[in-house]
DNA sequence: ACAGATGATTTAAA
DNA sequence: TTTAAATCATCTGT
């Protein structure tokens, strides 16, 4: 489509050039006929045989030639052909052509001026950068859409993401392929056309004055035309990618709620670390793994870790904003972890292995520090009609855990984890409602993870 | 359709 | 870089 336009445009340019030549010839003719010697300053080789003694003769020669040139169109074809041949063989022809070329060169430069210098188009550069960033223009990675999708899945978007992404990838690959084919097509057409024009000009340079420089310039013009078409292609490709992107990748558009199990896991962690709900990197990793496994059996925690971070960020701020609203939930999860802790603790006590579970019993430490927070088990009882059992278990756990703590403190293997817990216990939330920042959150939480994860592990 | 819940993004601060 | 806070955009239950 645009190719033909380009050809037309280039042909226009050619035509323009020819017009120029006609003009130049006329002016040359005028100059010579006005009696000025074309010799001045120009490197005219001396005509053989004459040692420059008869300047009039040469003038006469040039005049003849020019006259023939000017009248060439008035003659019949055969006649013209004969004249042309004569001209071509004329001893002055090369010299005249070189002069004509030179003059033409100068005129052409003054006409076109410096406008031919094209600075790198900023828009084009922007387009290029974007295409590169989107992976459309970059080096080919993987063959078809299947390969691209596989690469996407392997490179580790979250499992549910990659399903959506594969569609996106496929479309992107499609765009990419179209882009490359078109680009190649244009390139090929450009080369073909350039060669064609160059051949034509070379051919013509035998019969009319065309300097190599001019051919070069013509090639430049052609390339510019083609590259402007390429820019259109790039532009439309960019648009297509943008549309695709907004349709497929805008995460807000495609928000999926987490699965119940995933929320469960996250909540469990949150409420059992209520005093300091800042999971360490490893903890996030682990949670991500656990959640993504429950969400779907494909484990790729790459972006799920970010989701975990988001979740905790949202949870913290929302919990803090309206603690009352979350009390029930908190009690629920506290009870849950308590039950789990009970199992762990019971097992531990039964085995009388003090060093294995070291459960910091976040269940009780997580007795979150509401302004009027009483015993969480009592609260739970009041809130959940059916929680009597849980309360009992809780109480049971409390004693067992106490026993456990006792045992632990006796073994004196660690700094009493209880110390940490009591530290956060009643005052996890500081007066202004923020969590106390005990140094780096992660550094506080991560040691917890080893032992602490015992019960959260068992909870799943 | 609506309100509330919720995951993601943005902005600013440490 | 991580986080709090505000905000957006969608999901979900009614």
PDB file of N, CA and C in Angstrom, chain A residues 125-208:
ATOM      1  N   UNK A 125      12.832   7.796  17.940  1.00  0.00           N
ATOM      2  CA  UNK A 125      13.613   7.162  18.996  1.00  0.00           C
ATOM      3  C   UNK A 125      12.713   6.668  20.117  1.00  0.00           C
ATOM      4  N   UNK A 126      11.713   7.475  20.409  1.00  0.00           N
ATOM      5  CA  UNK A 126      10.786   7.063  21.467  1.00  0.00           C
ATOM      6  C   UNK A 126      10.084   5.770  21.079  1.00  0.00           C
ATOM      7  N   UNK A 127       9.633   5.744  19.832  1.00  0.00           N
ATOM      8  CA  UNK A 127       8.945   4.545  19.351  1.00  0.00           C
ATOM      9  C   UNK A 127       9.872   3.339  19.430  1.00  0.00           C
ATOM     10  N   UNK A 128      11.104   3.569  18.980  1.00  0.00           N
ATOM     11  CA  UNK A 128      12.063   2.459  19.009  1.00  0.00           C
ATOM     12  C   UNK A 128      12.253   1.946  20.422  1.00  0.00           C
ATOM     13  N   UNK A 129      12.419   2.884  21.336  1.00  0.00           N
ATOM     14  CA  UNK A 129      12.641   2.477  22.723  1.00  0.00           C
ATOM     15  C   UNK A 129      11.465   1.689  23.260  1.00  0.00           C
ATOM     16  N   UNK A 130      10.289   2.163  22.918  1.00  0.00           N
ATOM     17  CA  UNK A 130       9.116   1.485  23.444  1.00  0.00           C
ATOM     18  C   UNK A 130       8.993   0.079  22.873  1.00  0.00           C
ATOM     19  N   UNK A 131       9.219  -0.014  21.581  1.00  0.00           N
ATOM     20  CA  UNK A 131       9.121  -1.329  20.963  1.00  0.00           C
ATOM     21  C   UNK A 131      10.154  -2.272  21.561  1.00  0.00           C
ATOM     22  N   UNK A 132      11.299  -1.705  21.844  1.00  0.00           N
ATOM     23  CA  UNK A 132      12.349  -2.513  22.451  1.00  0.00           C
ATOM     24  C   UNK A 132      11.930  -2.960  23.845  1.00  0.00           C
ATOM     25  N   UNK A 133      11.353  -2.026  24.582  1.00  0.00           N
ATOM     26  CA  UNK A 133      10.944  -2.339  25.949  1.00  0.00           C
ATOM     27  C   UNK A 133       9.838  -3.379  25.969  1.00  0.00           C
ATOM     28  N   UNK A 134       8.964  -3.308  24.980  1.00  0.00           N
ATOM     29  CA  UNK A 134       7.857  -4.260  24.951  1.00  0.00           C
ATOM     30  C   UNK A 134       8.290  -5.603  24.399  1.00  0.00           C
ATOM     31  N   UNK A 135       9.533  -5.671  23.948  1.00  0.00           N
ATOM     32  CA  UNK A 135      10.013  -6.942  23.425  1.00  0.00           C
ATOM     33  C   UNK A 135       9.524  -7.205  22.017  1.00  0.00           C
ATOM     34  N   UNK A 136       9.063  -6.162  21.336  1.00  0.00           N
ATOM     35  CA  UNK A 136       8.624  -6.350  19.967  1.00  0.00           C
ATOM     36  C   UNK A 136       9.802  -6.213  19.018  1.00  0.00           C
ATOM     37  N   UNK A 137      10.625  -5.241  19.315  1.00  0.00           N
ATOM     38  CA  UNK A 137      11.712  -4.954  18.389  1.00  0.00           C
ATOM     39  C   UNK A 137      13.002  -5.667  18.767  1.00  0.00           C
ATOM     40  N   UNK A 138      13.047  -6.156  19.978  1.00  0.00           N
ATOM     41  CA  UNK A 138      14.291  -6.744  20.460  1.00  0.00           C
ATOM     42  C   UNK A 138      14.666  -8.010  19.734  1.00  0.00           C
ATOM     43  N   UNK A 139      15.676  -8.687  20.239  1.00  0.00           N
ATOM     44  CA  UNK A 139      16.070  -9.956  19.621  1.00  0.00           C
ATOM     45  C   UNK A 139      14.989 -11.010  19.813  1.00  0.00           C
ATOM     46  N   UNK A 140      14.825 -11.793  18.818  1.00  0.00           N
ATOM     47  CA  UNK A 140      13.796 -12.836  18.872  1.00  0.00           C
ATOM     48  C   UNK A 140      14.084 -13.811  20.004  1.00  0.00           C
ATOM     49  N   UNK A 141      13.108 -13.985  20.849  1.00  0.00           N
ATOM     50  CA  UNK A 141      13.296 -14.987  21.902  1.00  0.00           C
ATOM     51  C   UNK A 141      12.204 -16.022  21.793  1.00  0.00           C
ATOM     52  N   UNK A 142      12.623 -17.172  21.359  1.00  0.00           N
ATOM     53  CA  UNK A 142      11.635 -18.233  21.201  1.00  0.00           C
ATOM     54  C   UNK A 142      10.905 -18.064  19.894  1.00  0.00           C
ATOM     55  N   UNK A 143      10.415 -19.151  19.373  1.00  0.00           N
ATOM     56  CA  UNK A 143       9.801 -19.092  18.064  1.00  0.00           C
ATOM     57  C   UNK A 143       8.379 -18.614  18.092  1.00  0.00           C
ATOM     58  N   UNK A 144       7.453 -19.534  18.130  1.00  0.00           N
ATOM     59  CA  UNK A 144       6.054 -19.175  18.031  1.00  0.00           C
ATOM     60  C   UNK A 144       5.483 -18.712  19.348  1.00  0.00           C
ATOM     61  N   UNK A 145       4.179 -18.600  19.359  1.00  0.00           N
ATOM     62  CA  UNK A 145       3.506 -18.124  20.563  1.00  0.00           C
ATOM     63  C   UNK A 145       3.605 -19.161  21.668  1.00  0.00           C
ATOM     64  N   UNK A 146       3.615 -20.405  21.259  1.00  0.00           N
ATOM     65  CA  UNK A 146       3.704 -21.464  22.273  1.00  0.00           C
ATOM     66  C   UNK A 146       5.002 -21.352  23.049  1.00  0.00           C
ATOM     67  N   UNK A 147       6.076 -21.145  22.304  1.00  0.00           N
ATOM     68  CA  UNK A 147       7.372 -21.004  22.960  1.00  0.00           C
ATOM     69  C   UNK A 147       7.375 -19.790  23.874  1.00  0.00           C
ATOM     70  N   UNK A 148       6.789 -18.714  23.383  1.00  0.00           N
ATOM     71  CA  UNK A 148       6.757 -17.495  24.187  1.00  0.00           C
ATOM     72  C   UNK A 148       5.958 -17.729  25.459  1.00  0.00           C
ATOM     73  N   UNK A 149       4.831 -18.397  25.308  1.00  0.00           N
ATOM     74  CA  UNK A 149       4.002 -18.663  26.475  1.00  0.00           C
ATOM     75  C   UNK A 149       4.745 -19.552  27.462  1.00  0.00           C
ATOM     76  N   UNK A 150       5.414 -20.541  26.906  1.00  0.00           N
ATOM     77  CA  UNK A 150       6.170 -21.441  27.771  1.00  0.00           C
ATOM     78  C   UNK A 150       7.259 -20.678  28.504  1.00  0.00           C
ATOM     79  N   UNK A 151       7.923 -19.796  27.768  1.00  0.00           N
ATOM     80  CA  UNK A 151       8.969 -18.993  28.389  1.00  0.00           C
ATOM     81  C   UNK A 151       8.381 -18.139  29.496  1.00  0.00           C
ATOM     82  N   UNK A 152       7.204 -17.594  29.231  1.00  0.00           N
ATOM     83  CA  UNK A 152       6.565 -16.749  30.234  1.00  0.00           C
ATOM     84  C   UNK A 152       6.268 -17.560  31.482  1.00  0.00           C
ATOM     85  N   UNK A 153       5.746 -18.759  31.266  1.00  0.00           N
ATOM     86  CA  UNK A 153       5.392 -19.591  32.411  1.00  0.00           C
ATOM     87  C   UNK A 153       6.650 -19.989  33.176  1.00  0.00           C
ATOM     88  N   UNK A 154       7.680 -20.310  32.415  1.00  0.00           N
ATOM     89  CA  UNK A 154       8.901 -20.768  33.062  1.00  0.00           C
ATOM     90  C   UNK A 154       9.593 -19.627  33.794  1.00  0.00           C
ATOM     91  N   UNK A 155       9.546 -18.449  33.207  1.00  0.00           N
ATOM     92  CA  UNK A 155      10.237 -17.328  33.827  1.00  0.00           C
ATOM     93  C   UNK A 155       9.529 -16.910  35.102  1.00  0.00           C
ATOM     94  N   UNK A 156       8.344 -17.397  35.320  1.00  0.00           N
ATOM     95  CA  UNK A 156       7.780 -17.297  36.641  1.00  0.00           C
ATOM     96  C   UNK A 156       6.874 -16.130  36.912  1.00  0.00           C
ATOM     97  N   UNK A 157       5.875 -15.944  36.102  1.00  0.00           N
ATOM     98  CA  UNK A 157       4.755 -15.143  36.582  1.00  0.00           C
ATOM     99  C   UNK A 157       4.003 -16.073  37.487  1.00  0.00           C
ATOM    100  N   UNK A 158       3.127 -15.548  38.342  1.00  0.00           N
ATOM    101  CA  UNK A 158       2.382 -16.443  39.209  1.00  0.00           C
ATOM    102  C   UNK A 158       1.516 -17.343  38.347  1.00  0.00           C
ATOM    103  N   UNK A 159       1.138 -18.439  38.931  1.00  0.00           N
ATOM    104  CA  UNK A 159       0.462 -19.458  38.155  1.00  0.00           C
ATOM    105  C   UNK A 159      -0.780 -18.912  37.453  1.00  0.00           C
ATOM    106  N   UNK A 160      -1.633 -18.263  38.231  1.00  0.00           N
ATOM    107  CA  UNK A 160      -2.859 -17.774  37.623  1.00  0.00           C
ATOM    108  C   UNK A 160      -2.560 -16.642  36.653  1.00  0.00           C
ATOM    109  N   UNK A 161      -1.477 -15.954  36.913  1.00  0.00           N
ATOM    110  CA  UNK A 161      -1.094 -14.894  35.998  1.00  0.00           C
ATOM    111  C   UNK A 161      -0.741 -15.444  34.640  1.00  0.00           C
ATOM    112  N   UNK A 162       0.018 -16.514  34.671  1.00  0.00           N
ATOM    113  CA  UNK A 162       0.593 -16.972  33.422  1.00  0.00           C
ATOM    114  C   UNK A 162      -0.490 -17.437  32.467  1.00  0.00           C
ATOM    115  N   UNK A 163      -1.618 -17.841  33.014  1.00  0.00           N
ATOM    116  CA  UNK A 163      -2.708 -18.222  32.131  1.00  0.00           C
ATOM    117  C   UNK A 163      -3.176 -17.006  31.359  1.00  0.00           C
ATOM    118  N   UNK A 164      -3.390 -15.913  32.104  1.00  0.00           N
ATOM    119  CA  UNK A 164      -3.783 -14.688  31.437  1.00  0.00           C
ATOM    120  C   UNK A 164      -2.662 -14.190  30.548  1.00  0.00           C
ATOM    121  N   UNK A 165      -1.444 -14.364  31.045  1.00  0.00           N
ATOM    122  CA  UNK A 165      -0.309 -13.857  30.300  1.00  0.00           C
ATOM    123  C   UNK A 165      -0.105 -14.590  28.999  1.00  0.00           C
ATOM    124  N   UNK A 166      -0.399 -15.870  29.006  1.00  0.00           N
ATOM    125  CA  UNK A 166      -0.128 -16.618  27.789  1.00  0.00           C
ATOM    126  C   UNK A 166      -0.945 -16.058  26.637  1.00  0.00           C
ATOM    127  N   UNK A 167      -2.156 -15.676  26.961  1.00  0.00           N
ATOM    128  CA  UNK A 167      -2.997 -15.061  25.949  1.00  0.00           C
ATOM    129  C   UNK A 167      -2.335 -13.776  25.455  1.00  0.00           C
ATOM    130  N   UNK A 168      -1.909 -13.017  26.428  1.00  0.00           N
ATOM    131  CA  UNK A 168      -1.243 -11.753  26.112  1.00  0.00           C
ATOM    132  C   UNK A 168       0.009 -11.992  25.283  1.00  0.00           C
ATOM    133  N   UNK A 169       0.775 -12.980  25.736  1.00  0.00           N
ATOM    134  CA  UNK A 169       2.023 -13.291  25.032  1.00  0.00           C
ATOM    135  C   UNK A 169       1.737 -13.684  23.596  1.00  0.00           C
ATOM    136  N   UNK A 170       0.724 -14.512  23.444  1.00  0.00           N
ATOM    137  CA  UNK A 170       0.402 -14.984  22.107  1.00  0.00           C
ATOM    138  C   UNK A 170       0.089 -13.794  21.210  1.00  0.00           C
ATOM    139  N   UNK A 171      -0.722 -12.897  21.742  1.00  0.00           N
ATOM    140  CA  UNK A 171      -1.101 -11.731  20.942  1.00  0.00           C
ATOM    141  C   UNK A 171       0.123 -10.870  20.652  1.00  0.00           C
ATOM    142  N   UNK A 172       0.947 -10.741  21.659  1.00  0.00           N
ATOM    143  CA  UNK A 172       2.150  -9.919  21.496  1.00  0.00           C
ATOM    144  C   UNK A 172       3.048 -10.511  20.419  1.00  0.00           C
ATOM    145  N   UNK A 173       3.177 -11.821  20.474  1.00  0.00           N
ATOM    146  CA  UNK A 173       3.994 -12.497  19.472  1.00  0.00           C
ATOM    147  C   UNK A 173       3.435 -12.272  18.082  1.00  0.00           C
ATOM    148  N   UNK A 174       2.102 -12.297  18.039  1.00  0.00           N
ATOM    149  CA  UNK A 174       1.456 -12.082  16.755  1.00  0.00           C
ATOM    150  C   UNK A 174       1.824 -10.699  16.219  1.00  0.00           C
ATOM    151  N   UNK A 175       1.677  -9.719  17.071  1.00  0.00           N
ATOM    152  CA  UNK A 175       2.026  -8.355  16.680  1.00  0.00           C
ATOM    153  C   UNK A 175       3.473  -8.289  16.237  1.00  0.00           C
ATOM    154  N   UNK A 176       4.289  -8.930  17.032  1.00  0.00           N
ATOM    155  CA  UNK A 176       5.715  -8.931  16.756  1.00  0.00           C
ATOM    156  C   UNK A 176       6.022  -9.526  15.384  1.00  0.00           C
ATOM    157  N   UNK A 177       5.335 -10.616  15.102  1.00  0.00           N
ATOM    158  CA  UNK A 177       5.584 -11.258  13.814  1.00  0.00           C
ATOM    159  C   UNK A 177       5.156 -10.360  12.662  1.00  0.00           C
ATOM    160  N   UNK A 178       3.973  -9.790  12.827  1.00  0.00           N
ATOM    161  CA  UNK A 178       3.491  -8.892  11.776  1.00  0.00           C
ATOM    162  C   UNK A 178       4.479  -7.759  11.591  1.00  0.00           C
ATOM    163  N   UNK A 179       4.895  -7.235  12.705  1.00  0.00           N
ATOM    164  CA  UNK A 179       5.833  -6.110  12.661  1.00  0.00           C
ATOM    165  C   UNK A 179       7.099  -6.475  11.890  1.00  0.00           C
ATOM    166  N   UNK A 180       7.636  -7.637  12.232  1.00  0.00           N
ATOM    167  CA  UNK A 180       8.888  -8.021  11.594  1.00  0.00           C
ATOM    168  C   UNK A 180       8.718  -8.318  10.113  1.00  0.00           C
ATOM    169  N   UNK A 181       7.611  -8.970   9.787  1.00  0.00           N
ATOM    170  CA  UNK A 181       7.390  -9.257   8.367  1.00  0.00           C
ATOM    171  C   UNK A 181       7.276  -7.960   7.590  1.00  0.00           C
ATOM    172  N   UNK A 182       6.483  -7.057   8.145  1.00  0.00           N
ATOM    173  CA  UNK A 182       6.296  -5.790   7.446  1.00  0.00           C
ATOM    174  C   UNK A 182       7.625  -5.066   7.301  1.00  0.00           C
ATOM    175  N   UNK A 183       8.345  -5.066   8.393  1.00  0.00           N
ATOM    176  CA  UNK A 183       9.624  -4.363   8.388  1.00  0.00           C
ATOM    177  C   UNK A 183      10.545  -4.939   7.313  1.00  0.00           C
ATOM    178  N   UNK A 184      10.541  -6.245   7.275  1.00  0.00           N
ATOM    179  CA  UNK A 184      11.394  -6.919   6.310  1.00  0.00           C
ATOM    180  C   UNK A 184      10.964  -6.578   4.891  1.00  0.00           C
ATOM    181  N   UNK A 185       9.642  -6.571   4.737  1.00  0.00           N
ATOM    182  CA  UNK A 185       9.086  -6.266   3.431  1.00  0.00           C
ATOM    183  C   UNK A 185       9.523  -4.875   2.987  1.00  0.00           C
ATOM    184  N   UNK A 186       9.383  -3.939   3.899  1.00  0.00           N
ATOM    185  CA  UNK A 186       9.767  -2.571   3.582  1.00  0.00           C
ATOM    186  C   UNK A 186      11.245  -2.496   3.242  1.00  0.00           C
ATOM    187  N   UNK A 187      12.013  -3.180   4.043  1.00  0.00           N
ATOM    188  CA  UNK A 187      13.451  -3.136   3.841  1.00  0.00           C
ATOM    189  C   UNK A 187      13.806  -3.664   2.447  1.00  0.00           C
ATOM    190  N   UNK A 188      13.177  -4.768   2.146  1.00  0.00           N
ATOM    191  CA  UNK A 188      13.451  -5.398   0.857  1.00  0.00           C
ATOM    192  C   UNK A 188      13.033  -4.476  -0.274  1.00  0.00           C
ATOM    193  N   UNK A 189      11.829  -3.934  -0.119  1.00  0.00           N
ATOM    194  CA  UNK A 189      11.336  -3.027  -1.151  1.00  0.00           C
ATOM    195  C   UNK A 189      12.271  -1.843  -1.293  1.00  0.00           C
ATOM    196  N   UNK A 190      12.699  -1.356  -0.160  1.00  0.00           N
ATOM    197  CA  UNK A 190      13.603  -0.204  -0.183  1.00  0.00           C
ATOM    198  C   UNK A 190      14.877  -0.545  -0.940  1.00  0.00           C
ATOM    199  N   UNK A 191      15.436  -1.689  -0.625  1.00  0.00           N
ATOM    200  CA  UNK A 191      16.677  -2.078  -1.283  1.00  0.00           C
ATOM    201  C   UNK A 191      16.477  -2.258  -2.781  1.00  0.00           C
ATOM    202  N   UNK A 192      15.391  -2.914  -3.091  1.00  0.00           N
ATOM    203  CA  UNK A 192      15.110  -3.149  -4.507  1.00  0.00           C
ATOM    204  C   UNK A 192      14.990  -1.836  -5.243  1.00  0.00           C
ATOM    205  N   UNK A 193      14.212  -0.977  -4.635  1.00  0.00           N
ATOM    206  CA  UNK A 193      13.964   0.294  -5.288  1.00  0.00           C
ATOM    207  C   UNK A 193      15.253   1.094  -5.415  1.00  0.00           C
ATOM    208  N   UNK A 194      16.038   1.051  -4.356  1.00  0.00           N
ATOM    209  CA  UNK A 194      17.305   1.786  -4.377  1.00  0.00           C
ATOM    210  C   UNK A 194      18.205   1.278  -5.493  1.00  0.00           C
ATOM    211  N   UNK A 195      18.320  -0.027  -5.580  1.00  0.00           N
ATOM    212  CA  UNK A 195      19.173  -0.588  -6.625  1.00  0.00           C
ATOM    213  C   UNK A 195      18.652  -0.206  -7.984  1.00  0.00           C
ATOM    214  N   UNK A 196      17.351  -0.290  -8.084  1.00  0.00           N
ATOM    215  CA  UNK A 196      16.748   0.040  -9.364  1.00  0.00           C
ATOM    216  C   UNK A 196      17.073   1.476  -9.759  1.00  0.00           C
ATOM    217  N   UNK A 197      16.839   2.369  -8.835  1.00  0.00           N
ATOM    218  CA  UNK A 197      17.084   3.783  -9.121  1.00  0.00           C
ATOM    219  C   UNK A 197      18.557   4.019  -9.404  1.00  0.00           C
ATOM    220  N   UNK A 198      19.383   3.356  -8.637  1.00  0.00           N
ATOM    221  CA  UNK A 198      20.812   3.545  -8.829  1.00  0.00           C
ATOM    222  C   UNK A 198      21.237   3.075 -10.224  1.00  0.00           C
ATOM    223  N   UNK A 199      20.732   1.939 -10.607  1.00  0.00           N
ATOM    224  CA  UNK A 199      21.057   1.435 -11.933  1.00  0.00           C
ATOM    225  C   UNK A 199      20.582   2.395 -13.001  1.00  0.00           C
ATOM    226  N   UNK A 200      19.357   2.842 -12.779  1.00  0.00           N
ATOM    227  CA  UNK A 200      18.774   3.776 -13.736  1.00  0.00           C
ATOM    228  C   UNK A 200      19.638   5.021 -13.864  1.00  0.00           C
ATOM    229  N   UNK A 201      20.015   5.549 -12.718  1.00  0.00           N
ATOM    230  CA  UNK A 201      20.799   6.780 -12.731  1.00  0.00           C
ATOM    231  C   UNK A 201      22.164   6.539 -13.352  1.00  0.00           C
ATOM    232  N   UNK A 202      22.735   5.406 -13.033  1.00  0.00           N
ATOM    233  CA  UNK A 202      24.047   5.104 -13.615  1.00  0.00           C
ATOM    234  C   UNK A 202      23.946   5.007 -15.122  1.00  0.00           C
ATOM    235  N   UNK A 203      22.861   4.346 -15.475  1.00  0.00           N
ATOM    236  CA  UNK A 203      22.615   4.203 -16.904  1.00  0.00           C
ATOM    237  C   UNK A 203      22.485   5.583 -17.551  1.00  0.00           C
ATOM    238  N   UNK A 204      21.707   6.409 -16.887  1.00  0.00           N
ATOM    239  CA  UNK A 204      21.444   7.736 -17.442  1.00  0.00           C
ATOM    240  C   UNK A 204      22.677   8.633 -17.388  1.00  0.00           C
ATOM    241  N   UNK A 205      23.542   8.313 -16.456  1.00  0.00           N
ATOM    242  CA  UNK A 205      24.706   9.182 -16.298  1.00  0.00           C
ATOM    243  C   UNK A 205      25.574   9.162 -17.555  1.00  0.00           C
ATOM    244  N   UNK A 206      25.280   8.220 -18.407  1.00  0.00           N
ATOM    245  CA  UNK A 206      26.037   8.192 -19.650  1.00  0.00           C
ATOM    246  C   UNK A 206      25.505   9.241 -20.612  1.00  0.00           C
ATOM    247  N   UNK A 207      24.232   9.516 -20.468  1.00  0.00           N
ATOM    248  CA  UNK A 207      23.634  10.449 -21.422  1.00  0.00           C
ATOM    249  C   UNK A 207      23.303  11.801 -20.820  1.00  0.00           C
ATOM    250  N   UNK A 208      23.327  11.881 -19.506  1.00  0.00           N
ATOM    251  CA  UNK A 208      23.115  13.191 -18.912  1.00  0.00           C
ATOM    252  C   UNK A 208      23.977  13.320 -17.676  1.00  0.00           C
TER     253      UNK A 208
END
